Coordinates of N, CA and C in Angstrom, one line a residue:
X1 N 98.7 151.1 151.8 CA 99.6 151.5 150.6 C 99.2 152.5 149.4
X2 N 99.5 153.5 149.1 CA 99.2 154.0 147.8 C 99.1 153.3 146.2
X3 N 98.4 153.4 145.8 CA 98.6 152.4 144.3 C 99.9 153.4 143.7
X4 N 100.7 152.9 142.9 CA 101.8 153.4 142.1 C 101.5 153.5 140.7
X5 N 100.2 153.0 140.4 CA 100.2 153.0 138.9 C 100.4 153.9 138.0
X6 N 101.0 153.9 136.7 CA 100.9 155.1 136.2 C 100.3 155.3 135.0
X7 N 99.6 156.2 134.4 CA 98.6 156.1 133.4 C 99.1 157.1 132.7
X8 N 99.8 157.0 131.4 CA 100.2 158.2 130.1 C 98.8 158.7 129.3
X9 N 99.0 160.1 129.3 CA 97.8 160.7 128.6 C 98.5 161.3 127.7
X10 N 98.2 160.4 126.1 CA 99.1 161.4 125.1 C 98.2 162.2 124.0
X11 N 98.4 163.2 123.7 CA 97.3 163.8 122.9 C 98.6 164.4 121.5
X12 N 97.8 164.5 120.6 CA 98.7 164.6 119.1 C 98.1 166.0 118.4
X13 N 98.5 166.3 117.5 CA 98.3 167.4 116.8 C 97.1 168.4 117.0
X14 N 97.3 169.2 117.1 CA 96.5 170.5 117.3 C 95.6 170.5 118.6
X15 N 96.2 169.6 119.0 CA 95.2 169.6 120.8 C 95.4 170.7 121.6
X16 N 97.1 171.2 121.5 CA 97.1 172.2 122.1 C 96.5 173.7 121.5
X17 N 95.5 174.0 121.1 CA 94.5 174.6 120.2 C 93.3 174.6 120.9
X18 N 93.2 173.7 121.8 CA 91.5 173.2 122.0 C 91.4 174.6 123.2
X19 N 90.1 175.2 123.2 CA 89.1 176.5 123.4 C 89.2 177.2 122.4
X20 N 90.3 177.1 121.6 CA 89.9 178.3 120.5 C 89.9 177.9 119.1
X21 N 90.5 176.5 119.0 CA 89.8 175.8 117.7 C 88.9 175.4 117.6
X22 N 87.6 175.4 116.5 CA 86.6 175.4 116.1 C 85.5 174.8 117.8
X23 N 85.3 175.6 118.6 CA 84.5 175.5 119.7 C 83.1 175.0 119.5
X24 N 82.9 174.9 118.6 CA 81.5 174.4 118.4 C 81.8 173.0 118.1
X25 N 82.9 172.7 117.5 CA 83.1 170.9 117.8 C 83.9 170.5 118.8
X26 N 85.0 171.0 119.1 CA 85.5 170.4 120.4 C 85.5 171.4 121.8
X27 N 84.6 172.1 121.9 CA 84.3 172.9 123.2 C 85.2 173.8 123.5
X28 N 85.0 174.6 124.6 CA 85.9 175.6 125.2 C 87.0 175.4 126.0
X29 N 86.7 174.3 126.6 CA 87.7 173.5 127.7 C 88.8 173.4 126.7
X30 N 90.2 173.9 127.5 CA 91.5 174.0 126.8 C 91.9 172.7 127.2
X31 N 93.4 172.3 126.7 CA 94.2 171.1 126.7 C 94.5 171.2 128.5
X32 N 95.1 172.2 128.8 CA 95.5 172.6 130.4 C 94.0 172.3 131.4
X33 N 93.5 172.5 130.5 CA 91.7 172.3 131.8 C 91.9 170.9 132.0
X34 N 91.5 170.2 130.9 CA 91.0 168.7 130.8 C 92.3 168.1 131.7
X35 N 93.7 168.4 131.6 CA 94.9 168.1 132.3 C 94.4 168.3 133.8
X36 N 94.2 169.1 134.1 CA 93.9 169.6 135.4 C 92.9 169.0 136.2
X37 N 91.5 168.6 135.6 CA 90.6 167.8 136.0 C 90.9 166.2 136.3
X38 N 92.0 166.0 135.4 CA 92.6 164.6 134.8 C 93.3 164.2 136.3
X39 N 94.2 165.1 136.6 CA 95.0 165.2 137.7 C 94.4 165.1 138.8
X40 N 93.3 165.7 139.1 CA 92.5 165.8 140.6 C 91.8 164.2 140.5
X41 N 91.2 164.4 139.5 CA 90.7 162.4 139.5 C 92.1 161.5 139.5
X42 N 92.8 161.5 139.1 CA 93.9 160.5 139.4 C 94.2 160.3 140.6
X43 N 94.6 161.9 141.2 CA 95.1 161.9 142.5 C 94.1 161.1 143.9
X44 N 92.6 161.6 143.7 CA 91.9 160.4 144.4 C 91.7 159.7 144.1
X45 N 92.3 158.8 143.0 CA 92.2 157.5 142.6 C 93.8 156.6 143.1
X46 N 94.8 157.9 143.7 CA 95.7 157.3 144.0 C 96.7 156.5 142.8
X47 N 96.3 157.0 141.4 CA 97.3 157.2 140.7 C 97.8 157.9 139.8
X48 N 99.2 158.2 138.9 CA 99.7 159.2 138.5 C 99.2 159.0 137.3
X49 N 98.9 160.6 136.8 CA 99.2 160.9 135.4 C 100.0 161.4 134.3
X50 N 100.7 161.0 133.6 CA 101.4 161.7 132.6 C 101.1 162.3 131.5
X51 N 101.0 163.4 131.7 CA 100.0 164.2 130.4 C 100.9 165.2 129.5
X52 N 100.6 164.5 128.3 CA 101.4 165.1 127.3 C 100.9 165.6 125.7
X53 N 101.2 166.2 125.2 CA 100.8 166.7 123.6 C 101.7 167.2 122.9
X54 N 102.0 166.1 121.9 CA 103.1 167.2 120.9 C 102.3 166.7 119.3
X55 N 103.0 167.9 118.3 CA 102.3 167.8 117.0 C 103.0 166.9 115.8
X56 N 104.2 166.0 116.7 CA 104.8 165.3 115.7 C 104.5 163.7 116.0
X57 N 104.3 163.3 115.0 CA 103.9 161.9 115.1 C 105.1 160.9 115.8
X58 N 106.6 161.4 115.4 CA 107.8 160.5 115.9 C 107.5 160.6 117.8
X59 N 107.3 161.8 118.1 CA 106.8 161.8 119.6 C 106.2 161.0 120.0
X60 N 105.0 160.8 119.7 CA 103.8 160.0 119.8 C 104.2 158.7 120.2
X61 N 104.8 158.0 118.9 CA 105.5 156.7 119.2 C 106.6 156.5 120.1
X62 N 107.8 157.3 120.3 CA 108.4 157.0 121.2 C 108.1 157.5 122.4
X63 N 106.5 158.0 123.1 CA 106.0 157.9 124.3 C 105.3 156.8 124.6
X64 N 104.9 156.4 123.4 CA 104.2 155.1 123.6 C 104.9 153.6 124.0
X65 N 106.3 153.7 123.3 CA 107.4 152.8 123.6 C 107.8 153.1 125.0
X66 N 107.7 154.5 125.5 CA 108.1 154.8 126.8 C 107.4 154.0 127.8
X67 N 106.2 154.5 127.2 CA 105.2 153.8 129.0 C 105.1 152.2 128.4
X68 N 105.6 151.8 127.5 CA 105.6 150.1 127.7 C 106.9 149.9 128.8
X69 N 108.0 150.3 128.3 CA 109.2 150.3 129.3 C 109.3 150.2 130.4
X70 N 108.7 151.7 130.7 CA 108.3 151.8 132.4 C 107.1 151.2 133.0
X71 N 106.5 150.2 132.0 CA 105.4 149.5 132.8 C 104.3 150.1 133.2
X72 N 103.8 151.0 132.6 CA 102.5 151.9 132.8 C 101.5 150.7 132.7
X73 N 100.5 151.6 133.5 CA 99.6 150.8 133.4 C 98.2 150.5 132.5
X74 N 98.0 151.9 131.9 CA 97.5 152.0 130.6 C 98.0 153.5 129.9
X75 N 97.3 153.4 128.5 CA 97.6 154.9 127.9 C 96.4 155.2 127.5
X76 N 96.1 156.4 127.7 CA 95.1 157.0 127.3 C 95.3 157.8 126.0
X77 N 94.8 157.8 124.8 CA 95.5 158.3 123.6 C 94.4 159.5 122.8
X78 N 94.7 160.4 122.5 CA 94.0 161.3 121.8 C 94.7 161.4 120.7
X79 N 95.1 160.7 119.3 CA 95.8 160.7 118.4 C 95.5 162.1 117.5
X80 N 94.3 162.8 117.4 CA 93.8 164.1 116.8 C 94.1 163.0 115.3
X81 N 94.5 164.2 114.3 CA 94.7 163.8 112.9 C 94.9 162.6 112.2
X82 N 96.3 161.8 113.4 CA 96.8 161.1 113.2 C 96.1 160.0 113.3
X83 N 95.2 160.0 113.8 CA 94.0 158.7 113.9 C 93.7 158.1 112.5
X84 N 93.5 158.7 111.4 CA 93.3 158.3 110.4 C 94.4 158.0 109.2
X85 N 95.5 158.1 109.7 CA 96.4 158.6 108.5 C 97.8 157.8 109.3
X86 N 97.8 157.4 110.5 CA 99.2 156.9 111.0 C 99.3 155.2 111.1
X87 N 99.9 155.1 110.1 CA 100.0 153.7 110.6 C 101.4 153.3 111.4
X88 N 102.3 154.4 111.6 CA 103.2 154.2 112.5 C 102.9 153.9 113.9
X89 N 101.5 154.8 114.1 CA 101.1 154.5 115.5 C 100.2 153.3 115.8
X90 N 99.7 153.0 114.8 CA 99.1 151.4 114.7 C 100.1 150.6 115.2
X91 N 101.4 150.4 114.0 CA 102.4 149.7 114.5 C 102.8 149.8 116.0
X92 N 103.1 150.9 116.4 CA 103.8 151.1 117.6 C 102.6 150.5 119.1
X93 N 101.4 150.8 119.0 CA 100.6 150.2 120.0 C 100.5 148.8 119.7
X94 N 100.4 147.9 118.4 CA 100.6 146.5 118.1 C 101.8 146.0 119.0
X95 N 102.9 146.7 118.9 CA 104.1 146.1 119.4 C 104.2 146.1 121.2
X96 N 103.5 146.9 121.9 CA 103.7 147.1 123.3 C 102.3 146.3 123.9
X97 N 102.7 146.0 125.0 CA 101.7 145.1 126.0 C 100.8 146.1 127.0
X98 N 101.1 147.7 126.9 CA 100.4 148.5 127.5 C 98.8 148.6 126.7
X99 N 97.6 148.5 127.3 CA 96.6 148.4 126.6 C 96.1 150.1 126.4
X100 N 96.0 150.2 125.3 CA 95.7 151.9 124.9 C 94.1 152.2 124.4
X101 N 93.8 153.1 125.0 CA 92.3 153.6 125.1 C 92.1 154.8 124.1
X102 N 91.9 154.7 122.7 CA 92.0 155.7 122.3 C 90.3 156.7 122.4
X103 N 90.6 158.1 122.4 CA 89.6 158.9 122.7 C 89.9 160.1 121.8
X104 N 88.2 160.5 121.8 CA 88.0 161.7 120.8 C 86.9 162.4 121.2
X105 N 87.4 163.9 121.2 CA 86.2 164.9 121.6 C 85.1 164.6 121.0
X106 N 85.3 164.6 119.8 CA 84.1 164.4 118.5 C 83.6 163.4 118.5
X107 N 82.4 163.0 117.9 CA 82.5 161.6 117.3 C 83.0 161.4 115.6
X108 N 84.1 160.4 115.4 CA 84.4 160.7 114.1 C 83.3 160.2 113.1
X109 N 82.3 159.4 113.8 CA 81.7 158.7 112.6 C 80.2 159.6 111.9
X110 N 80.3 160.5 112.9 CA 79.1 161.7 112.4 C 79.8 162.8 111.7
X111 N 81.1 163.0 111.3 CA 81.7 164.0 110.5 C 82.1 163.6 109.2
X112 N 83.0 164.3 108.4 CA 83.7 164.0 107.4 C 84.1 162.4 107.2
X113 N 83.7 162.0 105.7 CA 84.1 160.3 105.4 C 85.4 160.0 105.8
X114 N 86.5 160.9 105.8 CA 87.7 160.8 105.5 C 88.1 160.5 107.1
X115 N 87.6 160.9 108.5 CA 87.5 160.5 109.8 C 87.0 159.1 110.4
X116 N 85.9 158.5 109.2 CA 85.2 157.3 109.7 C 86.5 156.0 110.0
X117 N 87.8 156.2 109.4 CA 88.6 155.2 109.7 C 89.8 155.6 110.5
X118 N 89.9 154.6 111.6 CA 90.7 154.9 112.5 C 91.6 153.6 112.4
X119 N 93.2 153.8 112.3 CA 94.1 152.9 112.4 C 94.6 153.0 113.8
X120 N 94.5 153.7 114.7 CA 94.8 153.9 116.2 C 94.0 152.9 116.7
X121 N 92.4 153.0 116.2 CA 91.1 152.3 116.8 C 91.6 150.9 116.7
X122 N 92.1 150.8 115.4 CA 92.2 149.2 115.0 C 93.3 148.2 115.9
X123 N 94.1 149.2 116.6 CA 95.1 148.4 117.5 C 94.4 148.6 119.1
X124 N 93.9 149.4 119.4 CA 93.6 149.8 120.5 C 92.9 149.0 121.3
X125 N 92.9 148.7 122.7 CA 91.7 148.3 123.7 C 90.4 148.6 123.2
X126 N 90.1 149.9 123.4 CA 88.9 150.1 123.2 C 88.8 152.0 122.5
X127 N 87.7 152.1 122.3 CA 87.7 153.7 122.0 C 86.3 154.8 122.5
X128 N 86.5 155.4 122.9 CA 85.6 156.6 123.5 C 85.4 157.5 122.4
X129 N 84.2 158.1 122.2 CA 84.3 159.4 121.3 C 82.9 160.0 121.6
X130 N 83.2 161.3 121.6 CA 81.9 162.0 121.1 C 81.2 162.8 122.5
X131 N 81.9 162.6 123.6 CA 81.5 163.3 124.8 C 82.5 164.3 125.0
X132 N 83.3 165.0 124.1 CA 83.7 166.3 124.6 C 84.9 166.2 125.6
X133 N 85.2 166.7 126.6 CA 86.4 166.8 127.2 C 85.9 165.5 128.2
X134 N 85.0 165.2 128.4 CA 84.2 164.0 129.5 C 84.6 162.8 129.1
X135 N 85.1 163.1 127.7 CA 85.6 161.5 126.7 C 87.1 161.0 127.6
X136 N 87.7 162.1 128.0 CA 89.3 162.1 128.7 C 88.7 161.4 130.1
X137 N 87.4 161.8 130.9 CA 87.5 161.2 132.2 C 86.7 160.0 132.0
X138 N 86.0 159.6 131.0 CA 85.3 158.4 130.9 C 86.7 157.3 130.4
X139 N 87.6 157.8 130.0 CA 88.7 156.9 129.4 C 89.6 156.5 131.0
X140 N 89.4 157.3 131.7 CA 90.5 157.2 132.8 C 89.7 156.4 133.8
X141 N 88.3 156.4 133.8 CA 87.6 155.3 134.5 C 87.8 154.1 134.0
X142 N 87.7 154.2 132.6 CA 88.0 152.9 132.0 C 89.6 152.2 132.1
X143 N 90.4 153.0 132.6 CA 91.8 152.4 132.6 C 91.8 152.7 133.9
X144 N 91.2 153.0 134.6 CA 91.4 152.2 136.2 C 90.7 150.7 136.6
X145 N 89.9 150.5 135.4 CA 89.4 149.2 135.7 C 90.1 148.2 135.1
X146 N 91.1 148.2 134.3 CA 92.0 147.4 133.5 C 92.7 146.8 134.5

């Protein structure tokens, strides 16, 4: 019988601009490129991926709660700039039982000082950062092991 686990992959603001936005920092892969690779890997692992992006904080909160209600196996989240500002995302993660893996394409700790604090990371199960688009695949491997 196939595994029916579902993993949500939630992406925050400006990630729809990947591939053209500061490629020297974020790389040339688009979010669609990343989603396609994740879908392929998920298919091989017999899990379902629900891949989403929004520039709106409230959508991300709603999706975290939806994943909880739906009994998701895990959430992989690249909150973008909300990482450093969103107590709402922190509180939403703390209010659900689904483990959240925070991811970043770049390593925030090697960048501007304001990027060093992560409200999302304070509530997440763990963080993977600095591996470019591969951060998503590493997070998927971690999620499958949970």
